[in-house]
Coordinates of C-alpha atoms and ligand atoms in Angstrom, one line a residue:
X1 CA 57.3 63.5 88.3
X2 CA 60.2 64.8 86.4
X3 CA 63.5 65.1 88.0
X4 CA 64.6 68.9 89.7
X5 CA 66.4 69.8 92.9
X6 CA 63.5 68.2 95.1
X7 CA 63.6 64.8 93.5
X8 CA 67.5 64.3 94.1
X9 CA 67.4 65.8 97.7
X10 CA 65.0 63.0 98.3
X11 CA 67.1 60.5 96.5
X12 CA 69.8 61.6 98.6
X13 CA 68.1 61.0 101.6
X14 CA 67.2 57.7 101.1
X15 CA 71.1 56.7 99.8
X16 CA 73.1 58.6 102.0
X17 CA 71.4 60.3 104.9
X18 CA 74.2 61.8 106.2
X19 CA 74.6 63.8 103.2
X20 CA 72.2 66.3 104.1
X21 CA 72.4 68.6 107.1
X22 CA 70.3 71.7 108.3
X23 CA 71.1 74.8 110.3
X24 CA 68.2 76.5 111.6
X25 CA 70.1 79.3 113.6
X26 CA 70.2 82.6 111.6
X27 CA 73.2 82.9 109.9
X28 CA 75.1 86.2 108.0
X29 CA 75.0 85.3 104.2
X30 CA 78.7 87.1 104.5
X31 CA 81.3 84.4 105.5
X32 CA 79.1 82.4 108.2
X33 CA 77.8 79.6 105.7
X34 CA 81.1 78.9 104.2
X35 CA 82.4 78.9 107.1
X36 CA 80.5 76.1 108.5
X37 CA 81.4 74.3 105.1
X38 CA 85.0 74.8 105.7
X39 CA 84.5 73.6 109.8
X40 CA 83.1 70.4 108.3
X41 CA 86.1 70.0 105.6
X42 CA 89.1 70.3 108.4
X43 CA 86.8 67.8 111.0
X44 CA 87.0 65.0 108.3
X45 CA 83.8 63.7 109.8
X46 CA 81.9 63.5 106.5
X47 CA 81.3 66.4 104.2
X48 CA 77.7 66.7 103.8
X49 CA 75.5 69.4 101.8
X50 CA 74.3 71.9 104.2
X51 CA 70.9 73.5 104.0
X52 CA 70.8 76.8 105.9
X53 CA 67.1 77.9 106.8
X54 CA 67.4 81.1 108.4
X55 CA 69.6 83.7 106.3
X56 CA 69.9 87.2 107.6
X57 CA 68.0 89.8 105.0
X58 CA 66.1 86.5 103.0
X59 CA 63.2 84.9 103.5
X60 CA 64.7 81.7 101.6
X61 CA 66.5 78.9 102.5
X62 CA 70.6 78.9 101.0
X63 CA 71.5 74.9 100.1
X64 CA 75.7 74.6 99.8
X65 CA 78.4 72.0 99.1
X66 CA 75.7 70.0 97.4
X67 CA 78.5 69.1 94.5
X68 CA 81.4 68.9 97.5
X69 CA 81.5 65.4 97.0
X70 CA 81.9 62.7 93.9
X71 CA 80.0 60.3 96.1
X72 CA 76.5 62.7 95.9
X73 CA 77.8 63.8 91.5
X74 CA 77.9 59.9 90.8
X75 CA 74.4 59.5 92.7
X76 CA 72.8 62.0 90.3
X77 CA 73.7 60.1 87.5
X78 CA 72.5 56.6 89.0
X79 CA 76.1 55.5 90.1
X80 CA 78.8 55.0 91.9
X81 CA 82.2 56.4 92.0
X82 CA 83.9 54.0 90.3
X83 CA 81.8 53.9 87.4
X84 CA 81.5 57.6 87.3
X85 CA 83.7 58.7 84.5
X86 CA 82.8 56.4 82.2
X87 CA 78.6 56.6 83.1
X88 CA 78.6 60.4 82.8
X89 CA 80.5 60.1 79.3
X90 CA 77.8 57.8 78.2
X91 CA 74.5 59.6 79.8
X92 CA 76.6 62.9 78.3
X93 CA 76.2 61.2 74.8
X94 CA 72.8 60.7 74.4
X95 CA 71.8 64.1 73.8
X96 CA 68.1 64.6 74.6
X97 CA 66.0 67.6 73.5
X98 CA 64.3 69.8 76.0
X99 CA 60.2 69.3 76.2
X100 CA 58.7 72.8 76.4
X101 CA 55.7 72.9 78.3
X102 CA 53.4 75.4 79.6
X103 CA 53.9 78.4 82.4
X104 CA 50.9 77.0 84.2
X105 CA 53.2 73.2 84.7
X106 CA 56.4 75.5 85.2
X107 CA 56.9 75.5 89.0
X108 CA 59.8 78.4 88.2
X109 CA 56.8 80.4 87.0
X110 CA 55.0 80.3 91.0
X111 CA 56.4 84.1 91.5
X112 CA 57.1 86.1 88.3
X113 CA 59.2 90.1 89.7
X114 CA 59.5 91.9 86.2
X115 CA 60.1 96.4 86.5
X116 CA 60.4 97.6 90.2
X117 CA 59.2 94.5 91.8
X118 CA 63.1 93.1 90.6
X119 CA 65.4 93.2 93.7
X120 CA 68.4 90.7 93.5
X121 CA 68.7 91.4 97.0
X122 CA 66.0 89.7 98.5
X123 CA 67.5 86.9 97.6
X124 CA 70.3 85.2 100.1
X125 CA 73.1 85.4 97.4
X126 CA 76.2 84.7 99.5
X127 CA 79.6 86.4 100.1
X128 CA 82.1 83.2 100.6
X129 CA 85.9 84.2 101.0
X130 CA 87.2 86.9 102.7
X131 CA 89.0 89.2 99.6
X132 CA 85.7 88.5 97.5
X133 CA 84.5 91.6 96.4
X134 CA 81.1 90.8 97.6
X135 CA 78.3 88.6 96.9
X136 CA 78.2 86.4 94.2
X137 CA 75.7 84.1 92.3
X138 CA 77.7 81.3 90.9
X139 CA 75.7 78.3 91.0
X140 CA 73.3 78.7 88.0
X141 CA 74.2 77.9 84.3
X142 CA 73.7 81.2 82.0
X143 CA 71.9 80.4 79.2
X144 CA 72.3 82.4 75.9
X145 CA 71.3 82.2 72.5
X146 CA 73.9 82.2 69.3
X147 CA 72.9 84.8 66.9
X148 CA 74.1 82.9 63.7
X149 CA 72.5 79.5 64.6
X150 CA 69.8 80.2 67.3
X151 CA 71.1 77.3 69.2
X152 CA 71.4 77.9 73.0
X153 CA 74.7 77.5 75.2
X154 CA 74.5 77.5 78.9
X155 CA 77.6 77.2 81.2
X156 CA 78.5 78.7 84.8
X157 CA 79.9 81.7 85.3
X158 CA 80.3 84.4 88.1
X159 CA 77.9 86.9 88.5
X160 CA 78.7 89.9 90.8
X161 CA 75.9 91.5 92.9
X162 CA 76.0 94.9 92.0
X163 CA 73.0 96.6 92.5
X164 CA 69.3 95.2 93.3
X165 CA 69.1 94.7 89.4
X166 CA 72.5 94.4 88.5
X167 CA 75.1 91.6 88.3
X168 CA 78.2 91.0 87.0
X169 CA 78.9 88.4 84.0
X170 CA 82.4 87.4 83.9
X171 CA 82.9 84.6 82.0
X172 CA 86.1 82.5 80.9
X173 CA 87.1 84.1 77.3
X174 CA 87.5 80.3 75.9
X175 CA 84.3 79.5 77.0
X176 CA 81.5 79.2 74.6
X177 CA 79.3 82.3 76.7
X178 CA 82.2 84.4 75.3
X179 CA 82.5 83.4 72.3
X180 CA 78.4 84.5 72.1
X181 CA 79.0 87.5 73.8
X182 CA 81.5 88.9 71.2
X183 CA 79.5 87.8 68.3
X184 CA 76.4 90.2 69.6
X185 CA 79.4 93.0 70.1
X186 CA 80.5 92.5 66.5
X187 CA 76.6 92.5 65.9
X188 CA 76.0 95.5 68.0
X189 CA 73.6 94.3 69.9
X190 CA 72.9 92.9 73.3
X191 CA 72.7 89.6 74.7
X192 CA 70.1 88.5 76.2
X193 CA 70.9 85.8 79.3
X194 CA 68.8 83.9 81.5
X195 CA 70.2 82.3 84.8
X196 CA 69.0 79.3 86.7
X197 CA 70.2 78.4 89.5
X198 CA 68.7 75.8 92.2
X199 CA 67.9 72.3 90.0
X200 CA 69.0 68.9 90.0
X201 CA 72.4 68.5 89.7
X202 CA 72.4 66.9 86.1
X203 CA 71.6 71.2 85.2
X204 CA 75.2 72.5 86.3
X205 CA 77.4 69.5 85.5
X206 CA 75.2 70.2 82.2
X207 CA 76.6 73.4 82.5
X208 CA 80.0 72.7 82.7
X209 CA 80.1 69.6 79.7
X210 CA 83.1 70.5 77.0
X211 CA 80.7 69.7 74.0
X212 CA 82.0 70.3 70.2
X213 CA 80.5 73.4 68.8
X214 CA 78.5 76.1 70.8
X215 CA 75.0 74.8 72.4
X216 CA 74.0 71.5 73.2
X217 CA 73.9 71.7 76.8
X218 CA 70.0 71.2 77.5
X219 CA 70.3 68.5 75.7
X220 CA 73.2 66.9 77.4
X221 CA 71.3 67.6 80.4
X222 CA 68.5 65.8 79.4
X223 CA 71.0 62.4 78.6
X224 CA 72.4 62.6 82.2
X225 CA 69.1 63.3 83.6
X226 CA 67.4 59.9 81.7
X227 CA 65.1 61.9 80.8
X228 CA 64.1 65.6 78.9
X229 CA 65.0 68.5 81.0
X230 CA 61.3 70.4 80.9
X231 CA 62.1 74.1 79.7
X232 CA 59.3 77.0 79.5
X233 CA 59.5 80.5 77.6
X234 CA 61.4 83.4 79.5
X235 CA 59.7 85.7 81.0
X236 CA 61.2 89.1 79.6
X237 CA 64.0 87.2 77.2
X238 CA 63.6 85.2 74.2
X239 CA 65.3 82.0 76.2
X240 CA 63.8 79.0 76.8
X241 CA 64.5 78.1 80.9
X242 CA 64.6 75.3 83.1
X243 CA 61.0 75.1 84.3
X244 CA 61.6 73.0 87.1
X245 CA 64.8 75.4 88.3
X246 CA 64.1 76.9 91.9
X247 CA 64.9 80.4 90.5
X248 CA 65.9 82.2 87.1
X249 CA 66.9 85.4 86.8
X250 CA 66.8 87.1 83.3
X251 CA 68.4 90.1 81.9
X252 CA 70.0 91.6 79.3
X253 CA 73.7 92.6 78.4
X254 CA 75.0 95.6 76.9
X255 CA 77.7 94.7 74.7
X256 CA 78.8 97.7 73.9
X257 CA 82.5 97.6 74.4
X258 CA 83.0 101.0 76.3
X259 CA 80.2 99.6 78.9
X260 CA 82.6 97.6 81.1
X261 CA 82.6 97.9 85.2
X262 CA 85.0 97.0 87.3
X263 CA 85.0 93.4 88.7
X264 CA 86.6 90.8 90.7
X265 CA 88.2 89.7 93.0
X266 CA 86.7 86.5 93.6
X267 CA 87.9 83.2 94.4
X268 CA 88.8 81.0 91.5
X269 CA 89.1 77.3 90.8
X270 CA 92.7 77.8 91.0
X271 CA 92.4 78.8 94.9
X272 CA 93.7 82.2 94.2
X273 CA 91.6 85.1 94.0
X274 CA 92.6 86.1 90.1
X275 CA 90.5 87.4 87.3
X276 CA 90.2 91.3 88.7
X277 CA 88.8 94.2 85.9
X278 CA 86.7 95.4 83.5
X279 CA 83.8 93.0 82.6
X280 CA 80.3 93.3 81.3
X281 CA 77.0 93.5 83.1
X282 CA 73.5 92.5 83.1
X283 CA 70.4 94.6 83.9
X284 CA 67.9 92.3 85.4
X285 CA 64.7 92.5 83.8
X286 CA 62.9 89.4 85.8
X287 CA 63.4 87.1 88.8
X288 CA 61.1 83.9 89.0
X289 CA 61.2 81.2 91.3
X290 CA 59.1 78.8 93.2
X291 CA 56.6 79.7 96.0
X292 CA 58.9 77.9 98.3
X293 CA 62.6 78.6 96.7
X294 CA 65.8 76.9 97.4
X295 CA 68.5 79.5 96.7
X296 CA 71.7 77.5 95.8
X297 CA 75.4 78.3 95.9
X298 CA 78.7 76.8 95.1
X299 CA 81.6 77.4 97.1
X300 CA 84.0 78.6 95.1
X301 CA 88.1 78.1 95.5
X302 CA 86.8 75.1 97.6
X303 CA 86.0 71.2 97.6
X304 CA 83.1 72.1 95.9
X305 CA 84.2 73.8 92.7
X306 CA 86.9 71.4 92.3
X307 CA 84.6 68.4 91.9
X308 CA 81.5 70.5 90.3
X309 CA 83.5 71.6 87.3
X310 CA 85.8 68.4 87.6
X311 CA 83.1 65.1 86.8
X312 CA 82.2 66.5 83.8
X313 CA 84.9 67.6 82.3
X314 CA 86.3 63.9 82.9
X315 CA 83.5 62.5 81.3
X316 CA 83.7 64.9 78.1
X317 CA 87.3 64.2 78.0
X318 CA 86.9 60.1 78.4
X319 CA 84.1 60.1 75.3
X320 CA 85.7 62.7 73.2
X321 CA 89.6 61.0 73.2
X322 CA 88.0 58.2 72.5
X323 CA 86.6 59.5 69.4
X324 CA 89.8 60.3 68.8
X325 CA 91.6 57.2 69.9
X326 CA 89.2 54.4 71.1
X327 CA 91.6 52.5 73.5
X328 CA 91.4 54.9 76.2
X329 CA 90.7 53.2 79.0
X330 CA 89.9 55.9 81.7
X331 CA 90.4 59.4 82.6
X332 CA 91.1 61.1 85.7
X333 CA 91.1 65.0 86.6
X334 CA 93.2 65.0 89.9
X335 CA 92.4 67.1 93.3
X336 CA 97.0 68.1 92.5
X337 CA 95.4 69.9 89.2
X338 CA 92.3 71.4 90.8
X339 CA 90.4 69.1 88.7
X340 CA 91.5 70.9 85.1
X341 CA 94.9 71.6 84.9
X342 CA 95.9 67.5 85.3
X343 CA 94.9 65.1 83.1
X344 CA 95.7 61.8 83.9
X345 CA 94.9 59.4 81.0
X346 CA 95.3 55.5 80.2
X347 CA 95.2 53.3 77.3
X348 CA 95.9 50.2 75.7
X349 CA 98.7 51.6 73.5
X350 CA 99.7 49.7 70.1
X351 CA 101.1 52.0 68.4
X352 CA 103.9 54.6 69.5
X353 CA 102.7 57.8 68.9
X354 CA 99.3 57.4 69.7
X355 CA 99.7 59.3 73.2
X356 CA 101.0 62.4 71.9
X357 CA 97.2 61.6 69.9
X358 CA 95.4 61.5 72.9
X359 CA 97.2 64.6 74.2
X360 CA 96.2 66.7 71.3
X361 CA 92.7 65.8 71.5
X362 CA 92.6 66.3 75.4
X363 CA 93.6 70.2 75.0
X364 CA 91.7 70.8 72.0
X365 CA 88.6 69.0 74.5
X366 CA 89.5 71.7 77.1
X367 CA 91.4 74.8 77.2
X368 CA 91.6 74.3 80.7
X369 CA 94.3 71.1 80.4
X370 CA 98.1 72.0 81.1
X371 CA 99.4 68.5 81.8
X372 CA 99.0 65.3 79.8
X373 CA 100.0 62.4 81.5
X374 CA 99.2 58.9 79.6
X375 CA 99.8 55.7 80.8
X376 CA 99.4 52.4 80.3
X377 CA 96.2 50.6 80.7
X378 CA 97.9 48.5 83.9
X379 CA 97.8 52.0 86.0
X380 CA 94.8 53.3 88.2
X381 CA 94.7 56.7 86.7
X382 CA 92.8 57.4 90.2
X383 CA 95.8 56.3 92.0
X384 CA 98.3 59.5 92.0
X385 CA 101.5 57.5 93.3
X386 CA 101.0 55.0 90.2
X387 CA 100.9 57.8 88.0
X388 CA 104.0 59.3 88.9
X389 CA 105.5 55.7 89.4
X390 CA 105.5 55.4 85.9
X391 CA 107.1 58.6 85.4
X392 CA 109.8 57.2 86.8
X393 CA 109.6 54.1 86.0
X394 CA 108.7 54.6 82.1
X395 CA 109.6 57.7 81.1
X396 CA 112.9 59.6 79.7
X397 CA 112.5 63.4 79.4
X398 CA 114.7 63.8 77.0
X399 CA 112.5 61.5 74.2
X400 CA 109.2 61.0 75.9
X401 CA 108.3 65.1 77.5
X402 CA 106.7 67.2 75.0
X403 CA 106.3 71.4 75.7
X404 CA 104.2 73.5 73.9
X405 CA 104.4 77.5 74.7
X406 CA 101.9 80.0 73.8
X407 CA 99.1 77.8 74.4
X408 CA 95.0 78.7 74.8
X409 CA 94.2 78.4 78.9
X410 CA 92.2 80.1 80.8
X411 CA 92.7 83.5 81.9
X412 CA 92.3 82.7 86.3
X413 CA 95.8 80.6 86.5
X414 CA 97.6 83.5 88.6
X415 CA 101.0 82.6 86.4
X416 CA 99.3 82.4 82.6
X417 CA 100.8 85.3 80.5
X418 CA 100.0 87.0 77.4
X419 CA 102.1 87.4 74.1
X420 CA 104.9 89.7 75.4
X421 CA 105.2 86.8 77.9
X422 CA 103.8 88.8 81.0
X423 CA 102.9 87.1 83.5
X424 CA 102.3 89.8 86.4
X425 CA 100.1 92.3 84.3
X426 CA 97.0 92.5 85.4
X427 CA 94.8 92.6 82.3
X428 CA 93.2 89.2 82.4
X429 CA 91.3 89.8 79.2
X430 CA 95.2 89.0 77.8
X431 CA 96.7 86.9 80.0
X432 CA 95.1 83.7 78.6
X433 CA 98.3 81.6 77.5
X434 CA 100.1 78.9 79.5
X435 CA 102.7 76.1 78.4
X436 CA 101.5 72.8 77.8
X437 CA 103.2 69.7 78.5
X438 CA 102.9 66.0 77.1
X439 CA 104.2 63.3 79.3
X440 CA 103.7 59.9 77.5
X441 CA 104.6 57.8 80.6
X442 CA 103.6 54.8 78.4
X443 CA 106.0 51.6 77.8
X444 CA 107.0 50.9 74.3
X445 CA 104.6 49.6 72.1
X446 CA 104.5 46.2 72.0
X447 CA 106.3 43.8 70.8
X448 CA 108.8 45.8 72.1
X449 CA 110.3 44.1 75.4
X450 CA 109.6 45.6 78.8
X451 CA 109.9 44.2 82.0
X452 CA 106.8 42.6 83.9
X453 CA 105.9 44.6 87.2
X454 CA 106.1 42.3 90.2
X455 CA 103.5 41.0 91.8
X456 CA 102.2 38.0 93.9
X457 CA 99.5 35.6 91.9
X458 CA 96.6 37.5 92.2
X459 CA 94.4 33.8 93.2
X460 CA 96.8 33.5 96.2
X461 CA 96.3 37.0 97.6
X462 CA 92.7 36.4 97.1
X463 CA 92.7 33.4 99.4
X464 CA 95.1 34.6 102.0
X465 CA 93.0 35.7 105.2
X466 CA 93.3 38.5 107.2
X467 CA 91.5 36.1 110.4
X468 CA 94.7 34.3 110.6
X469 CA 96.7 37.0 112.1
X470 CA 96.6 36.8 116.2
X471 CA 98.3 39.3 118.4
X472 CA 102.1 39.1 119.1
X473 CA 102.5 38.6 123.0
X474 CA 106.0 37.3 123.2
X475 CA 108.6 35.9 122.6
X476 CA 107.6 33.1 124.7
X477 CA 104.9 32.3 122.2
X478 CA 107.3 31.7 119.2
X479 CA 110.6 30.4 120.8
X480 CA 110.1 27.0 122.1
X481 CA 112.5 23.8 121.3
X482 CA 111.1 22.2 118.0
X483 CA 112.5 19.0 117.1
X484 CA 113.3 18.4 113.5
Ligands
MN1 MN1 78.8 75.2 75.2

């Protein structure tokens, strides 16, 4: 059977039972199942994906915090966490075409709403932090089609419930969906999108890839998946969907630029509630799903956006460096940079210069990047204290910090700015700029000298025991007359 939300809850189970937990009581979609997420974050007693089976106002089930942890991303892509980065950069490589198949072996196709029968909300779409402006859907890639090529790009964005066939699309204006959605308003015509949300995880981090160009990301889901992702003609769109997604709602956009609603706030990836104004919509024209849906959310400004949007954009960063410069040796997308905004990066460096290299190709890679750090190939990228021992360690500011103003970012950072260098207006659609930094932390290139770090033989420390240590109990025990 081909690979889908069922197969990997079932993989789960047999890895890492504890990774799965259900809550029969009822529960208010608003607040009461992130809270319970946010209960399990502060116990520290594991993290697990909760499954809540009894939503007020839905008939179906709401599955959260699936992507909360690295330990449950690395299982979906047949690893471990160690060998994540460089496993999902590999997987993301092999690009895999889609296989279309039939509506009658498309389990998305098992309930089909199209005209009045469309009512988003029958569905248990979830409110998660307080100053959100409601409910969101936020879990499922948008998939789109580009006008001049016909290719189709998918990546998350947030979609505001705002009537039972309307929802928000605000997406990132540096992000390919964008990019799309202007073409059609140059075009003057609309867009039609198609929204899947509830599928093995391999869909979202999918989703979320940095790929070169617009499109590509069935594909790429296919590569991490092993296998090609099944798709099935849209119901009401000309979009080819996931047919083994728990739901898919399709719609279409009207790009016409006067047809702008207010939306926002909403909890960002930053952990600030930014992005707040006029923004597109969709009118829904279908919602399909399976007989027995799993609805699935993300919670955002939490654990689980961090790591959700942060795996895959390490992997597309470690294979496209290293395009660029093939000595990278790893990548890492710290927690301290909410998975985007740090970029900690080693290599085997032989020439000077070639950080500054690797730099440049880790912001033109993502938008998203403020801070380059590259090290050498001796440091643990996923060690923070070794990074920023070698900033003091290796590092002069004066010769070795680069800063580069007026930059691409995003537009949720709640101190980007815009040309006039505003950083309190509110106008997100201009407030996309940030300053980047370079910080080549990196010794001279060899044969330059450098002192060696200390350390103890590495063969001794291996054959020192731990067993040999016995309690201290007094002095008695250590002071006696010894002769000589
Ligand atoms: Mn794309």
């Amino acid at each position: 059977m081909s690979k889908d939300l069922r197969t990997y809850l079932q993989q789960l189970q047999e890895r890492y039972p504890d990774h799965l937990k259900i809550v029969d009581k009822e529960v208010d979609p608003k607040w009461e199942i992130t809270a319970m997420v946010e209960k399990l974050r502060r116990e520290q007693n594991g993290f697990p994906a909760v499954l809540f089976c009894n939503v007020k106002g839905s008939n179906l089930p709401v599955l959260i915090n699936l992507a909360g942890s690295y330990e449950r991303l690395a299982l979906a892509i047949e690893t471990n966490v160690k060998n994540m980065v460089p496993e999902y950069a590999r997987r993301e490589g092999n690009f895999t075409a889609p296989k279309e198949v039939d509506r009658g072996e498309a389990p998305v196709k098992e309930v089909v709403w199209t005209g009045d029968q469309v009512d988003l909300r029958k569905l248990p779409i979830v409110w998660h932090n307080e100053l959100d402006s409601g409910y969101y859907v936020d879990a499922g890639p948008a998939i789109v089609k580009d006008p001049d090529t016909g290719k189709q790009n998918a990546g998350i964005y947030r979609h505001e419930l705002q009537a039972k066939d309307e929802l928000g699309f605000m997406s990132n204006p540096a992000h390919h969906g964008s990019y799309v959605l202007r073409r059609y308003r140059e075009m003057g015509q609309p867009m039609e999108v198609a929204i899947a949300v509830g599928h093995h995880p391999a869909w979202p981090m999918a989703g979320v890839s940095k790929l070169g160009g617009i499109g590509g990301e069935l594909e790429v889901a296919g590569g991490l998946l092993g296998e090609p992702l099944e798709v099935v003609q849209g119901e009401t769109v000309d979009l080819l969907v996931p047919a083994r997604a728990e739901i898919v709602i399709e719609g279409v956009l009207d790009t016409d630029p006067e047809k702008l609603r207010h939306e926002g706030p909403f909890g960002e990836y930053p952990r600030f509630y930014t992005g707040v104004g006029l923004m597109p919509w969709l009118k829904v024209t279908a919602i399909t799903m399976r007989r027995d849906a799993i609805y699935q959310t993300v919670f955002n400004a939490h654990t689980e956006h961090t790591c959700l949007g942060a795996l895959p954009r390490m992997g597309s960063l470690f294979r496209r460096v290293r395009e660029v410069i093939p000595t990278v040796t790893m990548v890492n997308l710290p927690v301290s940079g909410m998975g985007r905004g740090h970029a900690y990066i080693s290599m085997k460096k032989a020439r000077d210069g070639e950080p500054k290299q690797v730099a440049f190709a880790a912001f033109a890679v993502d938008p998203l990047v403020k801070h380059v750090f590259v090290v050498d190939d001796d440091v643990d990228v996923f060690n923070e204290e070794e990074v920023l021992w070698c900033m003091c360690t290796r590092f002069q500011a004066d010769r070795d910090l680069a800063i580069i103003p007026f930059a691409l970012d995003g537009h949720l950072s709640p101190n980007n700015y815009d040309i006039d260098r505003d950083e309190r207006s509110e106008d997100r659609h201009k407030k996309v700029m940030a300053t980047k930094m370079i910080l080549d932390l990196t010794k001279p290139a060899p044969p330059t000298f450098y002192p060696t770090p200390c350390a103890v033989p590495e063969e001794v420390v291996q054959r020192a025991d731990t067993a040999d240590l016995k309690p201290f109990e007094g002095l008695e025990q250590i002071l006696r007359p010894r002769t000589a």
